[in-house]
N, CA, C and O atoms as a Tinker XYZ file with bonds, in Angstrom:
   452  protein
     1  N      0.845000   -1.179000    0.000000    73     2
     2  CA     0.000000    0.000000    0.000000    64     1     3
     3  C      0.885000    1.234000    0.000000    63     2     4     5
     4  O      1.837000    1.215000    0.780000    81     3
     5  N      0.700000    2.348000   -0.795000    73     3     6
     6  CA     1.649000    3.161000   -1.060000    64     5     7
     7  C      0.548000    4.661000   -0.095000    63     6     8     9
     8  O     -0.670000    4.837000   -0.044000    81     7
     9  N      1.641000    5.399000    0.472000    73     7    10
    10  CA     0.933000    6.577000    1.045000    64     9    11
    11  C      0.532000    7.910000   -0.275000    63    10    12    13
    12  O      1.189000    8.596000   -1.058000    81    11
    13  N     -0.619000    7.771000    0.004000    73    11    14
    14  CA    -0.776000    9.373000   -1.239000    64    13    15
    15  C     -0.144000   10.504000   -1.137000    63    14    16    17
    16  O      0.182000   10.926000   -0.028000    81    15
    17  N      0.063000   11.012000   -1.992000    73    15    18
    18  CA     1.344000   12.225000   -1.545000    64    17    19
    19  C      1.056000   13.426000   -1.021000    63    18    20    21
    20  O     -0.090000   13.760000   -1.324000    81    19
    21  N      1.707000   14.335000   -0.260000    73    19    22
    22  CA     1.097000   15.703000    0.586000    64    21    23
    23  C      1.223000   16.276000   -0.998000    63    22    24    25
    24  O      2.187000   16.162000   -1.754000    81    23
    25  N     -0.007000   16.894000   -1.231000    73    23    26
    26  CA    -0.026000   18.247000   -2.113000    64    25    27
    27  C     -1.067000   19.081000   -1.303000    63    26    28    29
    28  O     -1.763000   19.910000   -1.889000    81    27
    29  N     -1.177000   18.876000   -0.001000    73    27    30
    30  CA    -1.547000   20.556000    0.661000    64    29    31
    31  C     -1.053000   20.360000    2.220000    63    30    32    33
    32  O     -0.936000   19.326000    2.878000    81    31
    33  N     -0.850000   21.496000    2.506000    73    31    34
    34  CA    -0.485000   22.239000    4.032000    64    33    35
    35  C     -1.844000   22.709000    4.862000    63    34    36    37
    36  O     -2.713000   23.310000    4.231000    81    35
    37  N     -1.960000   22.538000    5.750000    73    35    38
    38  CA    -3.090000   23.290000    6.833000    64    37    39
    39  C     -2.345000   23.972000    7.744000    63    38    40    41
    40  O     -1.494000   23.407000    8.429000    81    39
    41  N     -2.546000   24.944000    7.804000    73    39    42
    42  CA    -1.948000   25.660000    9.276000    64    41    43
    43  C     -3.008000   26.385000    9.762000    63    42    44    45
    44  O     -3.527000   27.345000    9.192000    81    43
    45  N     -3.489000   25.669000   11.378000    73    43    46
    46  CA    -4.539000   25.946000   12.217000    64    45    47
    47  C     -3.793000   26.719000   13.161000    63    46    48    49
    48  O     -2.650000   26.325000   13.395000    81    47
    49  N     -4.166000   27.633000   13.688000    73    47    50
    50  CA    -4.431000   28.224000   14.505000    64    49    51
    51  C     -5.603000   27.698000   16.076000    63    50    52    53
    52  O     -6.831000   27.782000   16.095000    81    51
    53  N     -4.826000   27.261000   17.047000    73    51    54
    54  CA    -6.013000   26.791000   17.823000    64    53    55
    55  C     -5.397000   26.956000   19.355000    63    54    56    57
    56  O     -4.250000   26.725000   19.735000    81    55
    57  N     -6.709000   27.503000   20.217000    73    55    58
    58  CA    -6.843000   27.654000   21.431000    64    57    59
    59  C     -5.398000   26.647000   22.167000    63    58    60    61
    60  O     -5.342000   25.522000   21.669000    81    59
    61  N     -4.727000   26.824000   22.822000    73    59    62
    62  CA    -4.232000   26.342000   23.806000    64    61    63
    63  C     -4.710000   25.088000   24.428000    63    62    64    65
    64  O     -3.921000   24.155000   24.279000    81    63
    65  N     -6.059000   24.747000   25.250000    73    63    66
    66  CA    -6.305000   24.315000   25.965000    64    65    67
    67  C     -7.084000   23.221000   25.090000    63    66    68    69
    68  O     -7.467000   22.130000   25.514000    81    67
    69  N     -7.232000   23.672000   23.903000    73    67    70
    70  CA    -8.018000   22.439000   22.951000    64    69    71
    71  C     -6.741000   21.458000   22.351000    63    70    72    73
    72  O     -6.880000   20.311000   21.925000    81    71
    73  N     -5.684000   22.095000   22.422000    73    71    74
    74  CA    -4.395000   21.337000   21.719000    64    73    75
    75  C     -4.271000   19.762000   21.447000    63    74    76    77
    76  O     -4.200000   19.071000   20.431000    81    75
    77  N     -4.279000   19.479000   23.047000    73    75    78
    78  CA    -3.982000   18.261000   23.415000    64    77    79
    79  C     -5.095000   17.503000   22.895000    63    78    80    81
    80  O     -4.911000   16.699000   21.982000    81    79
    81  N     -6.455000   17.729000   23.499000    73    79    82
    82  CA    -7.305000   16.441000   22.679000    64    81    83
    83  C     -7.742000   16.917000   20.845000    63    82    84    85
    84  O     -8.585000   16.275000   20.219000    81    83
    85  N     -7.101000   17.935000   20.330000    73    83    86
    86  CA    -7.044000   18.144000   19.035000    64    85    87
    87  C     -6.089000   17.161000   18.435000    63    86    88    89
    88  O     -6.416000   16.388000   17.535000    81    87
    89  N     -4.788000   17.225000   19.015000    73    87    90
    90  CA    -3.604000   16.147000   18.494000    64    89    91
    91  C     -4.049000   14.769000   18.517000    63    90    92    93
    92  O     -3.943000   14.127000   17.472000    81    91
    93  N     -4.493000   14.257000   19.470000    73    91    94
    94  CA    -5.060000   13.186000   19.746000    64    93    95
    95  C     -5.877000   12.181000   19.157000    63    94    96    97
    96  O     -5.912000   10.951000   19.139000    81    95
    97  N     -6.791000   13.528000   18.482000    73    95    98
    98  CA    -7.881000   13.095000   17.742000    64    97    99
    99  C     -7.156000   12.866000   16.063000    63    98   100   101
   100  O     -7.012000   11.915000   15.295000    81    99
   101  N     -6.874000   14.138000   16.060000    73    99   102
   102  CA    -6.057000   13.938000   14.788000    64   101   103
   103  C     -4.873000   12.540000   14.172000    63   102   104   105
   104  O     -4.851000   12.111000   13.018000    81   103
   105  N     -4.065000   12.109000   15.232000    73   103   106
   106  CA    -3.543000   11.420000   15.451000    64   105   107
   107  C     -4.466000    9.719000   15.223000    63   106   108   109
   108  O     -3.993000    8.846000   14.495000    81   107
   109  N     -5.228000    9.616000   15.665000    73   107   110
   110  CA    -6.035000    8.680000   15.713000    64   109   111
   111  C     -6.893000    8.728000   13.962000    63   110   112   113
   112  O     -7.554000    7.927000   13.302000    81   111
   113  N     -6.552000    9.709000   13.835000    73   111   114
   114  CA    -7.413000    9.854000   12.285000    64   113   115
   115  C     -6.120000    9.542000   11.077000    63   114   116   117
   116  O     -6.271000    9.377000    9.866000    81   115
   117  N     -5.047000    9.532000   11.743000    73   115   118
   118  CA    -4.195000    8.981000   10.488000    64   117   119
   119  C     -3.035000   10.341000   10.188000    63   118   120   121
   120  O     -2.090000   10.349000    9.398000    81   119
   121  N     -3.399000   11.198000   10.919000    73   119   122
   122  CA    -2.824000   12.923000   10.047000    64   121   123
   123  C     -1.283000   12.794000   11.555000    63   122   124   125
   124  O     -1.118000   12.366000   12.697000    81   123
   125  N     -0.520000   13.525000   10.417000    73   123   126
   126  CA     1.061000   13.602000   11.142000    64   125   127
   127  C      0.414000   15.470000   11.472000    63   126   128   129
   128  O     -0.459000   16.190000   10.988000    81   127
   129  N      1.379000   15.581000   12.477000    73   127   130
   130  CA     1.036000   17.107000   12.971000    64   129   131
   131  C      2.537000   17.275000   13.751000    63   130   132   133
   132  O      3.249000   16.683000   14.563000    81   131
   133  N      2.506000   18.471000   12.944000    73   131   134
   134  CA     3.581000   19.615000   13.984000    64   133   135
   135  C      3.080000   20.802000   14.802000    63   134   136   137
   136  O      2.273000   21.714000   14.623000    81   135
   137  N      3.718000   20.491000   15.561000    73   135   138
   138  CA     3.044000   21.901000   16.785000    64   137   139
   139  C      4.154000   23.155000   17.324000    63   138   140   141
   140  O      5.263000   22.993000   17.832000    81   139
   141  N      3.648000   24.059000   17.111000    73   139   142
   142  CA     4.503000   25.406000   17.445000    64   141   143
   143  C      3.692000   26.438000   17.843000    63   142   144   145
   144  O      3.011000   27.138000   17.094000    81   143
   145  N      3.816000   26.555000   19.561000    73   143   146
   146  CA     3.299000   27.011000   21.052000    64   145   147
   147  C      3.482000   28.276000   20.715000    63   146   148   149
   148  O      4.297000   28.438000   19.806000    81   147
   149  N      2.883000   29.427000   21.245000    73   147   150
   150  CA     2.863000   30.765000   21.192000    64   149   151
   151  C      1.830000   31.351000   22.054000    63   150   152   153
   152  O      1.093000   30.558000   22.639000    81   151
   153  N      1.643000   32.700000   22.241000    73   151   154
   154  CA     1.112000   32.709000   23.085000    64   153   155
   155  C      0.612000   34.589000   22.362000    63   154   156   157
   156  O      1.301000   35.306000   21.636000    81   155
   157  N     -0.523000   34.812000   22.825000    73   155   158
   158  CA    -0.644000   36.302000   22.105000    64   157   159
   159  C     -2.515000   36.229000   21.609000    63   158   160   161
   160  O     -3.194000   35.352000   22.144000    81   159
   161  N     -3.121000   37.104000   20.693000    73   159   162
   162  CA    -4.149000   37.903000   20.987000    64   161   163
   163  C     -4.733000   38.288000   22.203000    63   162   164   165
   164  O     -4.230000   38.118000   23.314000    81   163
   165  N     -5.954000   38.883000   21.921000    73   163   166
   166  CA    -6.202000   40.243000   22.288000    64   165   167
   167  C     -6.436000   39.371000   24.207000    63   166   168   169
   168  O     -6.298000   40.252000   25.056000    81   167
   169  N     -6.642000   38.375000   24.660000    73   167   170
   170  CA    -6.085000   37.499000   25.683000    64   169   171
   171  C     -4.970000   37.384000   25.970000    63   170   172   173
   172  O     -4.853000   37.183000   27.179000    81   171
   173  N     -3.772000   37.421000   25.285000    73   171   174
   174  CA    -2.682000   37.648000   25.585000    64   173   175
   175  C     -2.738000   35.851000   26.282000    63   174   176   177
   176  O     -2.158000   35.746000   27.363000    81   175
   177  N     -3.380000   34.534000   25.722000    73   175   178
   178  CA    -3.495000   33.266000   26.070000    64   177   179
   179  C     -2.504000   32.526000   25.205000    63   178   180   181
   180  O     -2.071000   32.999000   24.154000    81   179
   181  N     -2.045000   30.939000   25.855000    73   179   182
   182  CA    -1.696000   30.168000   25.247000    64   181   183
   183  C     -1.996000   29.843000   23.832000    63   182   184   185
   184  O     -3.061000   29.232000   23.739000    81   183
   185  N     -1.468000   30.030000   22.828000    73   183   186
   186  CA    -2.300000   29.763000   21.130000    64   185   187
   187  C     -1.050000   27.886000   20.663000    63   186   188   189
   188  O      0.092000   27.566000   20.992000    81   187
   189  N     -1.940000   27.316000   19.961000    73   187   190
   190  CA    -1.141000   26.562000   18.728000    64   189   191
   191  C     -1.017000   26.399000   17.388000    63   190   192   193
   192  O     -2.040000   26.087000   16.779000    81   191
   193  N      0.145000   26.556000   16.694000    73   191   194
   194  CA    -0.706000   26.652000   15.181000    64   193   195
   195  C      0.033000   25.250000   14.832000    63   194   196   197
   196  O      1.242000   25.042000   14.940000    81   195
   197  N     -0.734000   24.539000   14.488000    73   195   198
   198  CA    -0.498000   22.952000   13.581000    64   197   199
   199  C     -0.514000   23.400000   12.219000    63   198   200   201
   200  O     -1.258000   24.175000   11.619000    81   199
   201  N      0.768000   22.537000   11.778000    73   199   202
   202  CA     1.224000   22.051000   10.681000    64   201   203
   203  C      0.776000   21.005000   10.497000    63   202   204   205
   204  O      0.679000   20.150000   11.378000    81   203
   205  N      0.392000   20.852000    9.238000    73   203   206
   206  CA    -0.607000   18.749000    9.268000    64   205   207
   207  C     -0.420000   19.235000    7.702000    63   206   208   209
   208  O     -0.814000   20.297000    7.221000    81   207
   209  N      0.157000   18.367000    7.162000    73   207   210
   210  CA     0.347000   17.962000    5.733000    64   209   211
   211  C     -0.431000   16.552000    5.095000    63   210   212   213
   212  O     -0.206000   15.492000    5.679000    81   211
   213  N     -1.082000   16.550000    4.243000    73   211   214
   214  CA    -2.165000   16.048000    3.763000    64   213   215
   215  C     -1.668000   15.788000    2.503000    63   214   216   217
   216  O     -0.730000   16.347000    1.934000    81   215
   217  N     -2.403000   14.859000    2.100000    73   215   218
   218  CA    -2.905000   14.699000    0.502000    64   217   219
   219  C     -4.972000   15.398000    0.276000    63   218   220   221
   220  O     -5.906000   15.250000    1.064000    81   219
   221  N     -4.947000   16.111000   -1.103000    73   219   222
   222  CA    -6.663000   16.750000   -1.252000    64   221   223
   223  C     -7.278000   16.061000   -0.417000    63   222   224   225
   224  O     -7.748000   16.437000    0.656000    81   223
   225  N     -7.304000   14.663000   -1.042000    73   223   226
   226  CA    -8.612000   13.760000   -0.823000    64   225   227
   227  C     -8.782000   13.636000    0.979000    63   226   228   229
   228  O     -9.389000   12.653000    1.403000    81   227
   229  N     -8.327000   14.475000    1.801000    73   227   230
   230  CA    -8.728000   13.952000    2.995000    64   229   231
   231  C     -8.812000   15.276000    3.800000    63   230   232   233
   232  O     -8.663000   15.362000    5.019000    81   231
   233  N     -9.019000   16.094000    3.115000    73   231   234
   234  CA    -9.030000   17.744000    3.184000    64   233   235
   235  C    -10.469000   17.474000    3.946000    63   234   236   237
   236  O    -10.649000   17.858000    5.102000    81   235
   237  N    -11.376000   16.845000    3.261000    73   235   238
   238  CA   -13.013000   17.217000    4.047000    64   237   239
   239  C    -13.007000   16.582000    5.438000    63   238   240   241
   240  O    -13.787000   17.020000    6.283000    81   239
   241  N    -11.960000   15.319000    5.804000    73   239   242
   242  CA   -12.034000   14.781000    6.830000    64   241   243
   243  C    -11.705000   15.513000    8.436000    63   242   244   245
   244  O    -12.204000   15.522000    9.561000    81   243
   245  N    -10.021000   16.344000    7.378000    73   243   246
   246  CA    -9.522000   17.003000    8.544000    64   245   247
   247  C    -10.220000   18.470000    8.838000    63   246   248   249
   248  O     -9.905000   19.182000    9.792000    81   247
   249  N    -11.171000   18.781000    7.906000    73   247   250
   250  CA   -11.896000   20.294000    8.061000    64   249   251
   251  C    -13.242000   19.703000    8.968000    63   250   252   253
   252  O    -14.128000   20.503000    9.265000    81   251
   253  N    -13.318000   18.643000    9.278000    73   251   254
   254  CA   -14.511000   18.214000    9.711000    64   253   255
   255  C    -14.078000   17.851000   11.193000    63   254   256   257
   256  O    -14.905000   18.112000   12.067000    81   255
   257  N    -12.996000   17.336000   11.536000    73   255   258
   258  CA   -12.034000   16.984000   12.746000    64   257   259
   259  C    -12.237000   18.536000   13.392000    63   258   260   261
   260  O    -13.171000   18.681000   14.181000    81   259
   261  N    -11.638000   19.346000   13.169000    73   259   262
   262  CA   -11.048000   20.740000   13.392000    64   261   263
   263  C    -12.461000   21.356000   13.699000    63   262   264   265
   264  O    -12.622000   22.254000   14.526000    81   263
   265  N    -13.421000   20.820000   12.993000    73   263   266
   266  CA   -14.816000   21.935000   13.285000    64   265   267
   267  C    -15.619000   21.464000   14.615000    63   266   268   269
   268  O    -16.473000   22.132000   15.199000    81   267
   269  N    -15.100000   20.000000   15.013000    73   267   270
   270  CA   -15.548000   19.234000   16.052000    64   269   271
   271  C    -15.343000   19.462000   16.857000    63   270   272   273
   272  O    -16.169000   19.699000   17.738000    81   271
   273  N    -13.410000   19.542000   17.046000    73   271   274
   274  CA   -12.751000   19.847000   17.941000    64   273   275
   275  C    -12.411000   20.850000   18.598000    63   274   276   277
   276  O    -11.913000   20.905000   19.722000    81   275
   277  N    -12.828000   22.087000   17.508000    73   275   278
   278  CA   -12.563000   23.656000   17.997000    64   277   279
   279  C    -13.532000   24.573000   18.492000    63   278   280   281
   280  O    -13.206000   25.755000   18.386000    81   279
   281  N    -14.368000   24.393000   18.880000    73   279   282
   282  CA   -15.382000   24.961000   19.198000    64   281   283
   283  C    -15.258000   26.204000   19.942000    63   282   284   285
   284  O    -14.452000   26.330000   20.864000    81   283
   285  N    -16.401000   27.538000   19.380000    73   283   286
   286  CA   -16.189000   28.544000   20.102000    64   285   287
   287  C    -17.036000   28.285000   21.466000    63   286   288   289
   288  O    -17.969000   27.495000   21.614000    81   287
   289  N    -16.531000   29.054000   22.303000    73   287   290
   290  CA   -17.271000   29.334000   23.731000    64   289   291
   291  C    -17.144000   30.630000   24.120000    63   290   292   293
   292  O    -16.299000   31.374000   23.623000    81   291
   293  N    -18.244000   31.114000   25.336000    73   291   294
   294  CA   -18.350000   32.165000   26.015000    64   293   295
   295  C    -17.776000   32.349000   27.295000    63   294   296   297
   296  O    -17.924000   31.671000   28.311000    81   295
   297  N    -17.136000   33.312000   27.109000    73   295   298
   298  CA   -16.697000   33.243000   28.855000    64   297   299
   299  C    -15.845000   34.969000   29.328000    63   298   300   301
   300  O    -15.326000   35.957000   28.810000    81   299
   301  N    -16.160000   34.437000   30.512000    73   299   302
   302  CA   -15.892000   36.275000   31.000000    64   301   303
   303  C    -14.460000   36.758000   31.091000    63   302   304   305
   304  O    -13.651000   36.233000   31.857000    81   303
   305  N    -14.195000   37.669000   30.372000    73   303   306
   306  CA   -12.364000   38.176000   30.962000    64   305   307
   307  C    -12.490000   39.635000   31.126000    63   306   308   309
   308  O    -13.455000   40.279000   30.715000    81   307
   309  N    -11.347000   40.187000   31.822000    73   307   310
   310  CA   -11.555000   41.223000   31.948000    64   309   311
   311  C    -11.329000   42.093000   31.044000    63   310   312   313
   312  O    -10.476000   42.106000   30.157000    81   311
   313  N    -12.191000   42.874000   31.328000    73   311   314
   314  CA   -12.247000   44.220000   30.346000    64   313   315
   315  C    -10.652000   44.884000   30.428000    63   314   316   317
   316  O     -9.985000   45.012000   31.454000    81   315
   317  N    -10.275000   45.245000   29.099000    73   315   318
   318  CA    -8.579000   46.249000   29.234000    64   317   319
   319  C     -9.002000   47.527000   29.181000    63   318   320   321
   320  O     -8.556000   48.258000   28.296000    81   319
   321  N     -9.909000   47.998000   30.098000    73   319   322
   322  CA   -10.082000   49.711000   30.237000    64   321   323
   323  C     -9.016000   50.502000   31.351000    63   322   324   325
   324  O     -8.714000   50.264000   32.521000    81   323
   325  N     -8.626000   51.528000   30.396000    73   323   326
   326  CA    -7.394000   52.447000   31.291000    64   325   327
   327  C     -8.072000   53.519000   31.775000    63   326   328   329
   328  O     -8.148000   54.442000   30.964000    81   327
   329  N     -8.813000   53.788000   33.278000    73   327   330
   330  CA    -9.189000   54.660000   33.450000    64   329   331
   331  C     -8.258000   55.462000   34.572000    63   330   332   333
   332  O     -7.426000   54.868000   35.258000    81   331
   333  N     -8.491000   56.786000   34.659000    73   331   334
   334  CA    -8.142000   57.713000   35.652000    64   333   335
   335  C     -7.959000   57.314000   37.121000    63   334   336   337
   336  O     -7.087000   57.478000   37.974000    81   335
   337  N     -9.326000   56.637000   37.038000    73   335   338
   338  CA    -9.689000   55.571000   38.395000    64   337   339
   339  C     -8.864000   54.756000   38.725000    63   338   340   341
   340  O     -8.420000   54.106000   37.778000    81   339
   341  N     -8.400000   54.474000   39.858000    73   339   342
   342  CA    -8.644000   53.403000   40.112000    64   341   343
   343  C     -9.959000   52.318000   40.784000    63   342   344   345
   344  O    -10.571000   52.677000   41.789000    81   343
   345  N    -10.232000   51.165000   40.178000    73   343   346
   346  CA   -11.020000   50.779000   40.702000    64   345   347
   347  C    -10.943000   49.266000   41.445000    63   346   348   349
   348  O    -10.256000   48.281000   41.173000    81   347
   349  N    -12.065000   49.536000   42.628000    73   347   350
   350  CA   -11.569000   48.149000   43.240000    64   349   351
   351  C    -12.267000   46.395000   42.689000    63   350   352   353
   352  O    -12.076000   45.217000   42.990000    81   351
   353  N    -13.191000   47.241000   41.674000    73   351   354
   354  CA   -13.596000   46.015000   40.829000    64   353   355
   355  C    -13.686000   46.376000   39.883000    63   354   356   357
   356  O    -14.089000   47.432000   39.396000    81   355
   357  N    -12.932000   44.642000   39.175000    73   355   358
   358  CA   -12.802000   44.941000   37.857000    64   357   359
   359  C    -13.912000   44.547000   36.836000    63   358   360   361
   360  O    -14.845000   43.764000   37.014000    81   359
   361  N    -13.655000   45.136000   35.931000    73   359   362
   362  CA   -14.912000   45.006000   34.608000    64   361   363
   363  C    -15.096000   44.176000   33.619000    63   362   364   365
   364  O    -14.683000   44.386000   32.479000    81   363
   365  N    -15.986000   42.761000   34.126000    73   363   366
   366  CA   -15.865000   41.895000   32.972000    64   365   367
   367  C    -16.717000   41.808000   32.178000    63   366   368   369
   368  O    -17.854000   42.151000   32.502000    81   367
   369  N    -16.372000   41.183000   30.507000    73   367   370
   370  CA   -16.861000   41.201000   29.486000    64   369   371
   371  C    -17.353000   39.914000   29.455000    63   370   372   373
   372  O    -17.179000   39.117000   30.377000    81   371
   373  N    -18.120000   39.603000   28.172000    73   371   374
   374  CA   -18.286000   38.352000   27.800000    64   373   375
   375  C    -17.644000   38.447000   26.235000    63   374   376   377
   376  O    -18.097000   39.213000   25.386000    81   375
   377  N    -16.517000   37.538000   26.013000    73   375   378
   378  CA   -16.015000   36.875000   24.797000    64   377   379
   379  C    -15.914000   35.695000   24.420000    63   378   380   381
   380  O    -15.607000   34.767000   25.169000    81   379
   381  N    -16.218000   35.573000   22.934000    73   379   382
   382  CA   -16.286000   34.423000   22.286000    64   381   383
   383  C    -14.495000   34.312000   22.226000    63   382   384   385
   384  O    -13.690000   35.135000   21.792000    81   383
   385  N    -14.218000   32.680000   22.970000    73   383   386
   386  CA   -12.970000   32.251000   22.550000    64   385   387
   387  C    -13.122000   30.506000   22.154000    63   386   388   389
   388  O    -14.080000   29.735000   22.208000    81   387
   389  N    -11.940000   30.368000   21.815000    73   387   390
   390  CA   -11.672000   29.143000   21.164000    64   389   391
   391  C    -11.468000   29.169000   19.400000    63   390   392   393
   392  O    -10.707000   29.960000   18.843000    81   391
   393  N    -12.272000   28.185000   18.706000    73   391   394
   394  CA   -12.123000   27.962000   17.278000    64   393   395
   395  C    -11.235000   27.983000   17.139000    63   394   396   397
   396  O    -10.465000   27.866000   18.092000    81   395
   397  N    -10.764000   28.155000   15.792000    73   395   398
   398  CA    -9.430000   27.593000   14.998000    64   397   399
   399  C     -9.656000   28.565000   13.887000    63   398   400   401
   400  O    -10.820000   28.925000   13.706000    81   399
   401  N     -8.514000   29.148000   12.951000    73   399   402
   402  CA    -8.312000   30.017000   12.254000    64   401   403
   403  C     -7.857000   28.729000   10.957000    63   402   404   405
   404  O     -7.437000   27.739000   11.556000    81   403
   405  N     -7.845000   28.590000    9.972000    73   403   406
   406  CA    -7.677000   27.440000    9.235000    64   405   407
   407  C     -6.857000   28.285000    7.806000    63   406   408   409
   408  O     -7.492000   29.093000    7.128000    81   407
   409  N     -5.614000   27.998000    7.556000    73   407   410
   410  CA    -5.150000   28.414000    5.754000    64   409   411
   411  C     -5.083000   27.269000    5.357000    63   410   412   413
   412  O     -5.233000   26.340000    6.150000    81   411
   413  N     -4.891000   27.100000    4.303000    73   411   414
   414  CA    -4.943000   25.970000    3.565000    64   413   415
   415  C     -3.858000   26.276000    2.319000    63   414   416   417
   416  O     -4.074000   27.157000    1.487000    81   415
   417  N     -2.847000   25.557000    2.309000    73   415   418
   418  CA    -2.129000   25.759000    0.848000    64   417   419
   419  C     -1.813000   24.304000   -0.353000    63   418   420   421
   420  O     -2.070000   23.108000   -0.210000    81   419
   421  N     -1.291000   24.906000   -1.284000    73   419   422
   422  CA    -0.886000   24.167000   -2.272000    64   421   423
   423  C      0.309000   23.628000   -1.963000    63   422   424   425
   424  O      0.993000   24.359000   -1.247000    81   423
   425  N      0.886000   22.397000   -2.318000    73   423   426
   426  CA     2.078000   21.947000   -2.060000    64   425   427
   427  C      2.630000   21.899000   -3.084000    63   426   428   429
   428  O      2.341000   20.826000   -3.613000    81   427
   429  N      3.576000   22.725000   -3.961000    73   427   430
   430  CA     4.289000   22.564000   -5.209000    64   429   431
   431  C      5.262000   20.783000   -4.684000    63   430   432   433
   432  O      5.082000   19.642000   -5.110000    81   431
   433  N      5.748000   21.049000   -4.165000    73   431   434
   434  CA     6.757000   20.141000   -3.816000    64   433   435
   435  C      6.912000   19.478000   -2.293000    63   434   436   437
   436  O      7.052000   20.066000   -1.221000    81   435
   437  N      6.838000   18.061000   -2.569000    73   435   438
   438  CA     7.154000   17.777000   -1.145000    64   437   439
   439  C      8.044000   16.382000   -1.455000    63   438   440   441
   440  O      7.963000   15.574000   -2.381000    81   439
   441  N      9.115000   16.461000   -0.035000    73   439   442
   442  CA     9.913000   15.191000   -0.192000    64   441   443
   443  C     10.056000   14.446000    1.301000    63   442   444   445
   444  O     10.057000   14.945000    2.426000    81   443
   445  N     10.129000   13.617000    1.042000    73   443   446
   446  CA    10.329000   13.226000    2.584000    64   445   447
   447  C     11.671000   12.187000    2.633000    63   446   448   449
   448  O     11.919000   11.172000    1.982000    81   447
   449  N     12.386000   12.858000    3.644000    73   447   450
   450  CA    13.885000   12.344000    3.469000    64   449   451
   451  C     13.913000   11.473000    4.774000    63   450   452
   452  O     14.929000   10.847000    5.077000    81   451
């Protein structure tokens, strides 16, 4: 049985805290993944963006993994207001976090050494 060849790249973007059972899952689905930790938006939270190299034909599987696994949620953080004040309580919001940011590219070339 011969492996089909990567002619595309995914690079997700995903929550921190979804990482681990994202890899997992993925992993169990057949897909190789690279992971590179960062940390930043407007949370200033843990982020991951996966590398997962594919062949087309399994493009709908892993966009279907990722939509399972990433889910947005609601939850309270604090507001970043700079006032004059000081105050002794702080001001929370409600924001949508989580999901996954998804590119998708073409693979001119791939080799595996």
């Amino acid at each position: 049985m011969t492996t089909p060849t990567v002619d595309q790249i995914v690079l997700a973007t995903v929550s921190g805290d979804q990482t681990d059972e994202l890899i997992k899952r993925l992993t169990q689905d057949g897909f190789y993944v690279t992971v590179v930790d960062s940390r930043g938006g407007l949370l200033d939270e843990r982020l991951s963006t996966l590398l997962i190299g594919l062949n087309h034909t399994r493009r709908g599987a892993l966009l279907g993994r990722l939509r399972e696994e990433c889910r947005t949620r609601r939850r309270l953080i604090p507001a970043q207001l700079e006032t004059p004040l000081a105050s002794a309580q702080t001001l929370m919001i409600e924001a949508d976090t989580g999901g996954a940011t998804i590119y998708l590219f073409d693979v001119e070339r791939f080799e595996h050494l």
